[in-house]
Coordinates of C-alpha atoms in Angstrom, one line a residue:
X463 CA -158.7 224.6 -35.4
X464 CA -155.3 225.4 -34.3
X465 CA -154.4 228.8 -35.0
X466 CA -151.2 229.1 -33.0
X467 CA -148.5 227.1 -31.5
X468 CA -146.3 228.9 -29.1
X469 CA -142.8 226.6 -27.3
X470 CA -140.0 227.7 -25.2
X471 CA -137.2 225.5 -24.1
X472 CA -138.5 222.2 -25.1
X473 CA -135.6 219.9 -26.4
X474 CA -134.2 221.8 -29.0
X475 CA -136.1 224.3 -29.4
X476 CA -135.2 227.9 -27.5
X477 CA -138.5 229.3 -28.7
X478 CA -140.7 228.6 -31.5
X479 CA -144.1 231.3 -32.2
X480 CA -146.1 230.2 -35.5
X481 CA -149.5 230.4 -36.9
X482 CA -150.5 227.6 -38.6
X483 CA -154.3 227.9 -40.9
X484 CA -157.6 226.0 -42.0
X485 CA -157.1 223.9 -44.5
X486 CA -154.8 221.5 -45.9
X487 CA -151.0 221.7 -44.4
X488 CA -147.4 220.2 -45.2
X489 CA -144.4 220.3 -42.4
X490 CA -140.9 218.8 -44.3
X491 CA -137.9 218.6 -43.4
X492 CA -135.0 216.4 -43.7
X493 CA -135.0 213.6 -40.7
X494 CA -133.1 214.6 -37.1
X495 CA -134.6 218.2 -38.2
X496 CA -136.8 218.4 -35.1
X497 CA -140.3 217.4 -37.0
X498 CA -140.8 214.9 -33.9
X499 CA -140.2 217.5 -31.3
X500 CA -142.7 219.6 -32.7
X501 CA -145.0 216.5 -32.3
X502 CA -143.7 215.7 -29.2
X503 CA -144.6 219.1 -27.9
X504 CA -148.2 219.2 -29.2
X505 CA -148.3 215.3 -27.2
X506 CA -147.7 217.1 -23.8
X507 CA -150.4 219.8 -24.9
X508 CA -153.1 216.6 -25.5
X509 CA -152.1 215.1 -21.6
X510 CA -149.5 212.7 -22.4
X511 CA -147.1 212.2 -19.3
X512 CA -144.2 214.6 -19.0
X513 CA -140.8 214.3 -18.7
X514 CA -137.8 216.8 -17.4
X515 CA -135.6 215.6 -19.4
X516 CA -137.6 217.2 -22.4
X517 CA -136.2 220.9 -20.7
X518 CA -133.7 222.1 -23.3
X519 CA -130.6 222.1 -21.2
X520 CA -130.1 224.9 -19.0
X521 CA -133.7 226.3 -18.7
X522 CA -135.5 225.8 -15.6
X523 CA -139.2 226.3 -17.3
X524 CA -140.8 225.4 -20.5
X525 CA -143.7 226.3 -21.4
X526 CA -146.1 224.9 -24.6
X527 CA -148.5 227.0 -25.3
X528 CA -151.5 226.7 -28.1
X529 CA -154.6 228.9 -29.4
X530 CA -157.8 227.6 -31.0
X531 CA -160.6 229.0 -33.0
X532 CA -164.0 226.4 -32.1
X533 CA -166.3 228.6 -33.2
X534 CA -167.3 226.0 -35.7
X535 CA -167.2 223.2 -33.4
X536 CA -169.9 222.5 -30.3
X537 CA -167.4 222.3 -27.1
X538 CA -169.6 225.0 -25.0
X539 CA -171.2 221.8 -22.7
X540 CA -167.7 221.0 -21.7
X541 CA -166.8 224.2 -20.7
X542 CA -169.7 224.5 -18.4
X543 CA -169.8 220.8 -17.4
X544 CA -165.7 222.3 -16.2
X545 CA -166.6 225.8 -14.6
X546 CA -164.3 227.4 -17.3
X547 CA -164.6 230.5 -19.1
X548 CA -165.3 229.8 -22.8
X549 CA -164.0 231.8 -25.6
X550 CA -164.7 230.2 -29.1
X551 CA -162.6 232.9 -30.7
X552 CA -159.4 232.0 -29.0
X553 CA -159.7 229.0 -26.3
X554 CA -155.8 229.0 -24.8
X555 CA -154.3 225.1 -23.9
X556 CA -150.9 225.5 -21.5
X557 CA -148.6 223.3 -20.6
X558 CA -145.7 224.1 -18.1
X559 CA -142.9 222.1 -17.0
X560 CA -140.3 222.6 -14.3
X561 CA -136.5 221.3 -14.4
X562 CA -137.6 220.0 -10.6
X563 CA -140.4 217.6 -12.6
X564 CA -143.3 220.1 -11.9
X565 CA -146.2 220.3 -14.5
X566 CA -148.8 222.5 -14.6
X567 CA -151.9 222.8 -16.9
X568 CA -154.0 225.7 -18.2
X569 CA -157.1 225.8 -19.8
X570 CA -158.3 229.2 -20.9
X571 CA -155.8 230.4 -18.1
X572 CA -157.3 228.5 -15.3
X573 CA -155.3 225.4 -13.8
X574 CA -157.2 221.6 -14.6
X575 CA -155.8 218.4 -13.9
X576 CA -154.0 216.9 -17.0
X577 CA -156.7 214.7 -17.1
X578 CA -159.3 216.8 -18.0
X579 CA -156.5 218.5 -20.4
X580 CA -156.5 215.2 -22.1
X581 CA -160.0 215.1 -22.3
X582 CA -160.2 218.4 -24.4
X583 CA -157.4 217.5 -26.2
X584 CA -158.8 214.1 -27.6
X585 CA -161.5 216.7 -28.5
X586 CA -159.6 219.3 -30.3
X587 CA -156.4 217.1 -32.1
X588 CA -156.1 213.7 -33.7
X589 CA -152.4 212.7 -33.9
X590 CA -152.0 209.9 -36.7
X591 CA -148.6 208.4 -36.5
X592 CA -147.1 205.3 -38.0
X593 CA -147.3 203.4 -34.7
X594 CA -151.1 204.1 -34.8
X595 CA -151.3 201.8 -38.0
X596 CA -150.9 198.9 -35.5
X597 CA -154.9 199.6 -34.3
X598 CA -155.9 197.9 -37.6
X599 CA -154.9 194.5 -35.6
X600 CA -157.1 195.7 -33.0
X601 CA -160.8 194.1 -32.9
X602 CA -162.1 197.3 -30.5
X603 CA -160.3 199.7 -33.1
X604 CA -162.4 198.4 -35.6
X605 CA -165.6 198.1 -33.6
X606 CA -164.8 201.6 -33.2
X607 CA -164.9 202.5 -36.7
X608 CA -168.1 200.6 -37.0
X609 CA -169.7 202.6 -34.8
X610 CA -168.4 206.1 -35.6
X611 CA -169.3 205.3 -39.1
X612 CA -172.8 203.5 -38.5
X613 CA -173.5 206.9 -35.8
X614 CA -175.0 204.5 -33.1
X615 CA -173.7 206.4 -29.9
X616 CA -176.8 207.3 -28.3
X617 CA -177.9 203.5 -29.3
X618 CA -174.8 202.0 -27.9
X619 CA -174.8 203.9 -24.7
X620 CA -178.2 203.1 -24.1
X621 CA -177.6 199.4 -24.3
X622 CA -174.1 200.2 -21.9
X623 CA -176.6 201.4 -19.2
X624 CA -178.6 198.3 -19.7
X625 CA -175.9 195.8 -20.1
X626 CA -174.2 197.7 -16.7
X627 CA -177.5 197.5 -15.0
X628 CA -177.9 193.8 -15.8
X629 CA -174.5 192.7 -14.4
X630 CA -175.0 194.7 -11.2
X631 CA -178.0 192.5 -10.8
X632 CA -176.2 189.4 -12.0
X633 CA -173.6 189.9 -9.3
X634 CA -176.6 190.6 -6.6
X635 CA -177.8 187.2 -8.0
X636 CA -174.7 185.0 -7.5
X637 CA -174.0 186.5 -3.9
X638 CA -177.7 185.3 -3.2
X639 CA -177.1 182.0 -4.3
X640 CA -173.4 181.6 -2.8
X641 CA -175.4 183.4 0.8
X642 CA -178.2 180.5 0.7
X643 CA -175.9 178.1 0.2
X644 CA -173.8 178.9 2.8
X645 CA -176.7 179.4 5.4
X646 CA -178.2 176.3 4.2
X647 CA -174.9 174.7 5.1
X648 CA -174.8 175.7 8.7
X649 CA -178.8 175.7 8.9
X650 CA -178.0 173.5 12.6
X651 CA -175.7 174.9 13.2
X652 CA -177.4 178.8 13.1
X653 CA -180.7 176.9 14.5
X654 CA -178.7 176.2 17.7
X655 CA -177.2 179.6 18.1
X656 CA -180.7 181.1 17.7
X657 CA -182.5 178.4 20.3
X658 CA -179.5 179.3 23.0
X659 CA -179.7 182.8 22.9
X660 CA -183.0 182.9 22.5
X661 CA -183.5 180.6 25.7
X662 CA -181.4 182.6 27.4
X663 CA -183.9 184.9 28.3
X664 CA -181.6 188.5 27.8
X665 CA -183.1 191.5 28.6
X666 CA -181.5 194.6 27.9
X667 CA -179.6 196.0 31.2
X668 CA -180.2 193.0 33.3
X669 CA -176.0 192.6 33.3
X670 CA -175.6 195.6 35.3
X671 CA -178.1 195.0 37.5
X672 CA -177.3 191.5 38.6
X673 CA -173.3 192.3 38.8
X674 CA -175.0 195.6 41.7
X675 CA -176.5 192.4 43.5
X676 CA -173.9 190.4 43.5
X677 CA -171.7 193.1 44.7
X678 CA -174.0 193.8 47.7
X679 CA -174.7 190.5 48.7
X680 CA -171.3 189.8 48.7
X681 CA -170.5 192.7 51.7
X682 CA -174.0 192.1 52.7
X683 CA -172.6 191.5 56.6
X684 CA -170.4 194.6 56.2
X685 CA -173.4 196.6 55.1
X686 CA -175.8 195.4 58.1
X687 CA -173.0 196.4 60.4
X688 CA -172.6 200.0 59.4
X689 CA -176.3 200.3 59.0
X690 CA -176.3 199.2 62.5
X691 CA -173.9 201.5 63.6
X692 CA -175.4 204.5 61.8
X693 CA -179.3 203.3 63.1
X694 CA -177.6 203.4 67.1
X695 CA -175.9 206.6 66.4
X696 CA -179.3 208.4 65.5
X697 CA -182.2 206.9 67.9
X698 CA -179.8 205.4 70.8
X699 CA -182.1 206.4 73.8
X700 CA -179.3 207.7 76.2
X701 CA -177.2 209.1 73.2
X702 CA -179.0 209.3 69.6
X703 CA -178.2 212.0 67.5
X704 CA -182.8 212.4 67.0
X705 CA -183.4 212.4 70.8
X706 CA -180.6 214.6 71.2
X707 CA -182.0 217.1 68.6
X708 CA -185.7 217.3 70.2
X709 CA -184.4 218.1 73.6
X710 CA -182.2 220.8 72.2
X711 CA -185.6 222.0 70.3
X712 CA -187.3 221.6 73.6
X713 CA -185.0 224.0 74.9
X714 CA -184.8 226.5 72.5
X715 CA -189.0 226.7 72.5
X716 CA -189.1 227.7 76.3
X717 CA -187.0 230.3 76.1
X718 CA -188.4 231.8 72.9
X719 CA -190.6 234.2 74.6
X720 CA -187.9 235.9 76.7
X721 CA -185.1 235.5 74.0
X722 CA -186.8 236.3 69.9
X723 CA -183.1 234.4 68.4
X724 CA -184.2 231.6 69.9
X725 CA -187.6 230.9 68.2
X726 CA -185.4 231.9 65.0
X727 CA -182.9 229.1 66.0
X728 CA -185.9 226.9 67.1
X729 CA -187.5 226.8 63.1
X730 CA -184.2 226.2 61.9
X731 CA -183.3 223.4 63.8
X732 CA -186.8 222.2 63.6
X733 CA -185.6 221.8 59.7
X734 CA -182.8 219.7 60.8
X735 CA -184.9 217.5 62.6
X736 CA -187.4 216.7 60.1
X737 CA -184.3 216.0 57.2
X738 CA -182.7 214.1 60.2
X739 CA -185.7 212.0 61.1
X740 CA -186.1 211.0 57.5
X741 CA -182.5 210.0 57.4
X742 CA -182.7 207.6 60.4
X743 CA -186.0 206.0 59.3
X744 CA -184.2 205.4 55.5
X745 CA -181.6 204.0 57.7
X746 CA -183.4 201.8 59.7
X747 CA -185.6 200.4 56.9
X748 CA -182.4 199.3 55.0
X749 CA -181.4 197.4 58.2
X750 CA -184.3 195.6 58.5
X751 CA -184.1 194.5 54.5
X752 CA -180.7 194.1 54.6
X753 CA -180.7 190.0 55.1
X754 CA -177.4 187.8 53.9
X755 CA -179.1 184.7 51.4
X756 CA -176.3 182.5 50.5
X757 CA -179.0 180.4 48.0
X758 CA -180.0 183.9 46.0
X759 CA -176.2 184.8 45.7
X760 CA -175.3 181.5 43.8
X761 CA -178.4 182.3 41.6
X762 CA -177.3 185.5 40.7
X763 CA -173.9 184.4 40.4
X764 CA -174.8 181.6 38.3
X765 CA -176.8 183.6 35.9
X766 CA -173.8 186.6 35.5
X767 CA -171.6 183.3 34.5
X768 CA -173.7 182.0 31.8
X769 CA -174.4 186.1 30.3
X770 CA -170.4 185.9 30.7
X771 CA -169.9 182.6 29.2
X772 CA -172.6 183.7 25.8
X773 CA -170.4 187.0 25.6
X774 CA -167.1 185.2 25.5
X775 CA -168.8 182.2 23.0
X776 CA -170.2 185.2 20.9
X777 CA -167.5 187.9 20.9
X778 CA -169.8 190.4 22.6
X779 CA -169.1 193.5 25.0
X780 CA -172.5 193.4 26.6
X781 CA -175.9 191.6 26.7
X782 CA -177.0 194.4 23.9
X783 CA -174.3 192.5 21.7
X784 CA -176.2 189.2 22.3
X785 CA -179.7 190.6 21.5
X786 CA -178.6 191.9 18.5
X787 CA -176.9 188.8 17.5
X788 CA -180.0 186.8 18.5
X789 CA -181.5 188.8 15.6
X790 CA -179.9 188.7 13.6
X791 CA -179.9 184.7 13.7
X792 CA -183.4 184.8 13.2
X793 CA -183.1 187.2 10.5
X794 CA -180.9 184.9 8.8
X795 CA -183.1 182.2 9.4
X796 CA -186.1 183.8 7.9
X797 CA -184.2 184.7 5.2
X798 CA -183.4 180.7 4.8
X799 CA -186.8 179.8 5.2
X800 CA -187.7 182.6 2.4
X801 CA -185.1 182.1 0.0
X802 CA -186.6 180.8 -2.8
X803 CA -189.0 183.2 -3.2
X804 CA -186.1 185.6 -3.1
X805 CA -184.0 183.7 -5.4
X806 CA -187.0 183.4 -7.9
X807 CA -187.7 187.4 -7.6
X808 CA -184.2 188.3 -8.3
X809 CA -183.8 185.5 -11.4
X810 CA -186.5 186.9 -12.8
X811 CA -185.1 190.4 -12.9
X812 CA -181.9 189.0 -14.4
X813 CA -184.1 187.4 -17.0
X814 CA -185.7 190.5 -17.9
X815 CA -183.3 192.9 -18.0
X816 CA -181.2 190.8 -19.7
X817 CA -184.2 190.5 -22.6
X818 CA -183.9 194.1 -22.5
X819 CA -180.3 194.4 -23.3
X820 CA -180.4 191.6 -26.2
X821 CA -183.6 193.6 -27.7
X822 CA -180.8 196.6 -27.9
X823 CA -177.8 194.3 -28.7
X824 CA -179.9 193.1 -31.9
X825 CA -180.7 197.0 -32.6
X826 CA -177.0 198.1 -32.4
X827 CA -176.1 194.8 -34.8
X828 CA -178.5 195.6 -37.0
X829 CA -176.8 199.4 -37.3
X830 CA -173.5 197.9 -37.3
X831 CA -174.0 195.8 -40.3
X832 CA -175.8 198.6 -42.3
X833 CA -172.9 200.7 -41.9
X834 CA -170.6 197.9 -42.5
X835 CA -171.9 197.3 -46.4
X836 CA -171.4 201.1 -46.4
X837 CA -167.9 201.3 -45.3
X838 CA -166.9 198.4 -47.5
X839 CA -168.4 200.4 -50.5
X840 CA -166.7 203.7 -49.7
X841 CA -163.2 202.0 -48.6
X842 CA -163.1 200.4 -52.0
X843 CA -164.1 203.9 -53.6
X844 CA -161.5 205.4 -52.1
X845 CA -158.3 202.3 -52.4
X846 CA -158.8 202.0 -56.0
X847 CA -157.4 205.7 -56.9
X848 CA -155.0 205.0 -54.3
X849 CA -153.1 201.9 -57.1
X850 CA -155.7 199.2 -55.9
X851 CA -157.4 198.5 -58.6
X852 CA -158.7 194.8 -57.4
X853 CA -158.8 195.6 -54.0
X854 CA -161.2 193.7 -51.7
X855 CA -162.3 194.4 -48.1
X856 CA -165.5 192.8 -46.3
X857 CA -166.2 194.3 -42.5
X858 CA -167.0 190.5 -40.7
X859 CA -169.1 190.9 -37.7
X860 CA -169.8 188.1 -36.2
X861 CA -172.3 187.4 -32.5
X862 CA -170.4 186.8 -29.6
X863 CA -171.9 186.4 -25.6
X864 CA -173.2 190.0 -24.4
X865 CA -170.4 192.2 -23.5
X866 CA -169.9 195.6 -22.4
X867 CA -169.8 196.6 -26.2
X868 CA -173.0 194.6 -27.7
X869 CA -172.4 191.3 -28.7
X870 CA -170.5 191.9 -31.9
X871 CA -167.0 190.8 -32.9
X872 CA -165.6 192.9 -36.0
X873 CA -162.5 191.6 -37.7
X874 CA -161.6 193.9 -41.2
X875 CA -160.3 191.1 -44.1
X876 CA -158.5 192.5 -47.0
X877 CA -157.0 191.4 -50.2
X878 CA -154.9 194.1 -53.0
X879 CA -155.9 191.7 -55.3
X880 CA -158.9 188.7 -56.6
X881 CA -156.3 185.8 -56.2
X882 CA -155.5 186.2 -52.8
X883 CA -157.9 185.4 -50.0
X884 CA -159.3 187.4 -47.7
X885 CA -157.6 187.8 -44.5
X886 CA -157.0 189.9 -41.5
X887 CA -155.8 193.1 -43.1
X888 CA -152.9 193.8 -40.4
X889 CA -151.5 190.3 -41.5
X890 CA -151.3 190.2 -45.3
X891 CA -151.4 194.2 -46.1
X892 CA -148.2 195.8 -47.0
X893 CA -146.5 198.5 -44.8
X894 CA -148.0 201.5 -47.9
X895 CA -151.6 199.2 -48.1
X896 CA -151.7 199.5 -44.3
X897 CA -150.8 203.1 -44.8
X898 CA -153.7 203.8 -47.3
X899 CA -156.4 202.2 -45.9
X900 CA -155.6 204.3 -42.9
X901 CA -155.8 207.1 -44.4
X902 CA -159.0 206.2 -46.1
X903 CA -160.4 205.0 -42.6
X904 CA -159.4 208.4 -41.1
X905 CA -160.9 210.3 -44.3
X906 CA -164.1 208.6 -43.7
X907 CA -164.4 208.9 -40.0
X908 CA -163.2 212.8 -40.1
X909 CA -166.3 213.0 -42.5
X910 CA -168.3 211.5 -39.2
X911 CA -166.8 213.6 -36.3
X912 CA -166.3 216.8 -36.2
X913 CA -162.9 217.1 -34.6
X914 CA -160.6 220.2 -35.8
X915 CA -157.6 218.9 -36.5
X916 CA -155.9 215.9 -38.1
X917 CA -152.3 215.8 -37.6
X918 CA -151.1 213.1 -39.7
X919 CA -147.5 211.7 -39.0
X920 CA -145.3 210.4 -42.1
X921 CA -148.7 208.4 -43.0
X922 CA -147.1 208.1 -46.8
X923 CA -144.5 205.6 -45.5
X924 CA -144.3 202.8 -48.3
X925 CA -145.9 205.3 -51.0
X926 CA -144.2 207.1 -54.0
X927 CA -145.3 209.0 -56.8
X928 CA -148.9 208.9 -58.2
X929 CA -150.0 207.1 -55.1
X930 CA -148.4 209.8 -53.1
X931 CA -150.5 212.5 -55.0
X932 CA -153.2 210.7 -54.3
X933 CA -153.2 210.3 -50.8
X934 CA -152.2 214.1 -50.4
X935 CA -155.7 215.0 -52.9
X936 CA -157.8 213.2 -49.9
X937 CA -155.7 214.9 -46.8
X938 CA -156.4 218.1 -48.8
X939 CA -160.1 217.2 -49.2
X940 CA -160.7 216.1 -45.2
X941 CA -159.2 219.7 -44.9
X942 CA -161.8 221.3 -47.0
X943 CA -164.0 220.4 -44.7
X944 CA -164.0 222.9 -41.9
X945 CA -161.4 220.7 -41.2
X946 CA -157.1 221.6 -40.3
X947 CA -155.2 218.6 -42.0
X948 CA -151.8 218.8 -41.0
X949 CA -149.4 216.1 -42.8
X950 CA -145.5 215.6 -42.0
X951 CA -144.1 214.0 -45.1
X952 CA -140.9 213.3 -47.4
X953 CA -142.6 213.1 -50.3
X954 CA -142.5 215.8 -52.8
X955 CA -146.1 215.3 -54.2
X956 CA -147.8 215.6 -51.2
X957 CA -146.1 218.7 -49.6
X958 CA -147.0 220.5 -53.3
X959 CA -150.7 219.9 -52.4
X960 CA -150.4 221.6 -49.1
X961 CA -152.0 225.0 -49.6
X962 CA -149.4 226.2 -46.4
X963 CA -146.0 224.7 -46.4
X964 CA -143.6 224.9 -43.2
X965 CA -140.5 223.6 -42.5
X966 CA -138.2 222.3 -39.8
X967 CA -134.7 222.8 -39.6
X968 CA -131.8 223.0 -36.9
X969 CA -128.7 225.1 -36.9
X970 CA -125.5 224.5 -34.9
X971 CA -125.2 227.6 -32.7
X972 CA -122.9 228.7 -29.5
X973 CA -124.9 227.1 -27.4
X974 CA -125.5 224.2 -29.0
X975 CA -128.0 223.0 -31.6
X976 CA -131.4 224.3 -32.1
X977 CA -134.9 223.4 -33.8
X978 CA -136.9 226.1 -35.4
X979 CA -139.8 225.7 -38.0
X980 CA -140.9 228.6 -40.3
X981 CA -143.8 228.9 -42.8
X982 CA -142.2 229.1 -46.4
X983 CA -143.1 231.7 -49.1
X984 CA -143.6 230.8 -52.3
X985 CA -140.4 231.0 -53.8
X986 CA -139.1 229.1 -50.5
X987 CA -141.7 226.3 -51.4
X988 CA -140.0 225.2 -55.1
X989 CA -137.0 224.9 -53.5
X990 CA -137.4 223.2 -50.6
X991 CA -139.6 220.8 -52.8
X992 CA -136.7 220.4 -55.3
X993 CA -134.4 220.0 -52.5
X994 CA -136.7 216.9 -51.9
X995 CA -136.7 215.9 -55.3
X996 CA -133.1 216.1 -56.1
X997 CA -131.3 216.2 -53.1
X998 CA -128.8 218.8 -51.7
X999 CA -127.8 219.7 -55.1
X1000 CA -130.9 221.7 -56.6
X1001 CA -130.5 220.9 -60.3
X1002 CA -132.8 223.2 -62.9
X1003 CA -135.0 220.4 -64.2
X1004 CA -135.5 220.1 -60.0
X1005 CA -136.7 223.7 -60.0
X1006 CA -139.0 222.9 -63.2
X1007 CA -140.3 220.1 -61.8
X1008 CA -141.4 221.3 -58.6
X1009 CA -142.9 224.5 -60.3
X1010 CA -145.0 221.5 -62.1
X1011 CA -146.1 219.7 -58.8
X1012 CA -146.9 223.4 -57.6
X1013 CA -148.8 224.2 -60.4
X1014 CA -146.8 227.4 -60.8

């Protein structure tokens, strides 16, 4: 329930702080007064999109502020679904905007995206306007009202999950059958691939090893010339670096008795020999191997240009990229071969799932029309007061293919009286029958949900006098339910039903004009209701009259 309603330098208001109570409530004033600013304010507090322009002029901040009481009302899972601090007392909505086009929103003091202060707000206020009286031309409005009225939610999500589950798998399906037919398209065409790589013989690192051959065998003649070189320079008889070392050993050894560094010098050169000796027999083996084949240099050639030729034909880096590609030919090849067995798996999922969602479907129809007889009983219950004495309405659901939804198509038909057909009610219904079947709709779906407050917007267009009390007795009963009915109106007998009565007004001031609302005391209420009967010019029998309405 909304207990307060704080705003500061929106439009034209300079600042606005006002309780508002349980029950049933009336807001007049006469038009241009500022009643849809006030709306227009509470709109930004729900998540709709803001606009700097809606700054009163000047200011460089406004700020919309409202307090709840939910004690009554189970919101604690969306607090902790949202990490934020719950107070069923006093739960505080914000709404700030900037001249620069900033906005900010607060829940409870803690900053939320306006999305999820749009999510709370659908929870906490329903804002009936005339516009809204459009939905009746809506088939997913009415489905709607079906199933708020017929309470099939945990019935209708469970076929959702089902229904989503099935198309998931009806998609997997289709890219089966468009992937099989595609393969079996280019079955010769993938056979041939697979054959040539696959003859190809890769092995994994064979490309750098055969373009190190070629590399060598190509400065084969360079390589057995150094190789020479280095082999002469370490076991040349007259000068090789080996014999040169033993008879510098040799030396060092006879005089190791006579001089101690010299046996010293002796091991460590005796270390050089040995790494030396090693070096020039390495050196001397490689010479002897070291041969120049013209025939095995073609052949290793030959085979680095076909590798080279499948990488460019294949769009691969490296033979790795060819293996893998090989692969994953003959996965797709098995996958060919096996894909009727496949196909027939995955049909046979389809099948059952979608079984499973129309077992559900035919559940949810089956609630759907129960609740329709019911709705079409209580909607004629509640017309007939309402100056419809003949008044006919049938809830039509008729099957349609499986949708997101069920497989039900709703369509409401109405007639005000037993000559005239029945119809689609947003096409034959009057602008005041639109406006009471509404209103009915909305009395018997706040009966279903517990939401805490029903704003409703000038709903009594196209209604006068008895009609008018009437539809003000059922706002005041929907708000005697633990319920805040809030109703903007013109008309005299419904703001005398409102058990609190506020009004708008606007005064011309220095700085231009301003908006302010302020909850009228008794006295207050029989004139501003016999302002609204009479005009400007509050006559006696005015005064009398709305003492009568007031029941004063």
């Amino acid at each position: 329930m909304l207990k307060q309603l704080y705003i500061k330098n929106f439009t034209l208001i300079d600042e606005l702080d006002i309780a508002l109570h349980p029950g049933f409530s009336v807001i007049t004033g006469e038009t241009g007064a500022g009643k849809s600013i006030i709306l227009g304010a509470i709109g930004l507090l729900l998540g709709q999109r803001a606009d700097s322009k809606a700054l009163k002029q000047g200011a460089d901040k406004c700020v919309i502020e409202a307090h709840f009481d939910l004690s009554r009302y189970d919101m604690v899972p969306f607090f902790e679904e949202n990490e934020i601090e719950y107070d069923a007392d006093d739960t505080i909505i914000r709404r700030e905007l900037t001249a620069a086009g900033k906005s900010r929103s607060f829940i409870n003091d803690t900053p939320v995206p306006l999305s999820m202060l749009k999510e709370l707000g659908d929870r906490l206020v329903d804002v009936h306007s005339q516009h809204q009286n459009l939905l009746l031309n809506k088939q997913d409005f009415q489905l709607s009202v079906v199933d708020i009225l017929a309470h099939d939610s945990r019935e209708l999500t469970a076929y959702q999950l089902s229904f989503t589950d099935y198309q998931q798998q009806q998609r997997k399906l289709q890219e089966l059958k468009d992937d099989i037919e595609r393969n079996r398209q280019n079955l010769d065409f993938l056979q041939f691939q697979y054959e040539e790589l696959s003859n190809a013989g890769l092995t994994a690192g064979e490309q750098e090893e055969l373009e190190q051959r070629s590399e060598t065998m190509e400065h084969a003649e360079d390589i057995k010339t150094a190789l020479y070189e280095a082999d002469q320079a370490l076991y040349s008889e007259e000068s090789g670096a080996v014999g040169q070392l033993n008879t510098a050993l040799h030396a060092l050894n006879g005089i190791s008795r006579m001089l101690p560094q010299a046996s010293e010098l002796s091991e460590r050169l005796e270390s050089c020999r040995i790494e030396l000796k090693d070096i020039a027999d390495e050196v001397s083996r490689l010479l002897e191997h070291t041969d120049f084949d013209p025939s095995e240099l073609d052949q290793v050639n030959n085979r680095l240009d076909k590798i080279y030729e499948l990488e460019k034909k294949y769009h691969a880096d490296n033979v790795e990229e060819l293996i893998a590609k090989r692969d994953e030919l003959h996965q797709q090849l098995n996958n060919i071969e096996n894909s009727d067995e496949a196909l027939a798996e995955l049909e046979a999922k389809c099948q059952q799932l979608k079984a499973k969602s129309q077992k559900q479907a035919d559940a949810l129809t089956k609630l759907r029309q129960q609740a329709a007889k019911e709705i079409e009983q209580q909607l004629r219950q509640r017309l007939i007061p309402l100056g419809m004495p003949n008044v006919r309405f049938e809830v039509r659901i008729s099957t349609t293919e499986l949708g997101h939804n069920g497989q039900d198509s709703v369509n409401f038909l109405f007639s005000a009286n037993t000559s005239t057909p029945l119809q689609p009610v947003a096409q034959v219904a009057s602008g005041g029958e639109i406006a009471r079947v509404m209103l009915s709709l909305k009395s018997m779906i706040s009966g279903a949900v517990k939401l805490p407050t029903i704003i409703f917007d000038e709903i009594d267009t196209g209604v006068s006098g008895k009609m008018a009390e009437k539809m003000a007795e059922m706002m005041s009963e929907m708000g005697a339910n633990d319920r805040q009915v809030i109703s903007i109106t013109h008309l005299p007998q419904i703001a005398a039903l409102g058990i609190h009565h506020y009004r708008v007004s606007k005064e011309e001031t220095n700085s231009g004009t301003i908006s302010q609302m302020e909850e009228l005391t008794t006295d207050e209420r029989i004139t501003e209701i016999a302002q609204m009967l009479s005009g400007s010019n509050v006559s006696d029998a005015a005064i009398q009259n709305a003492k009568q309405l007031l029941k004063i």
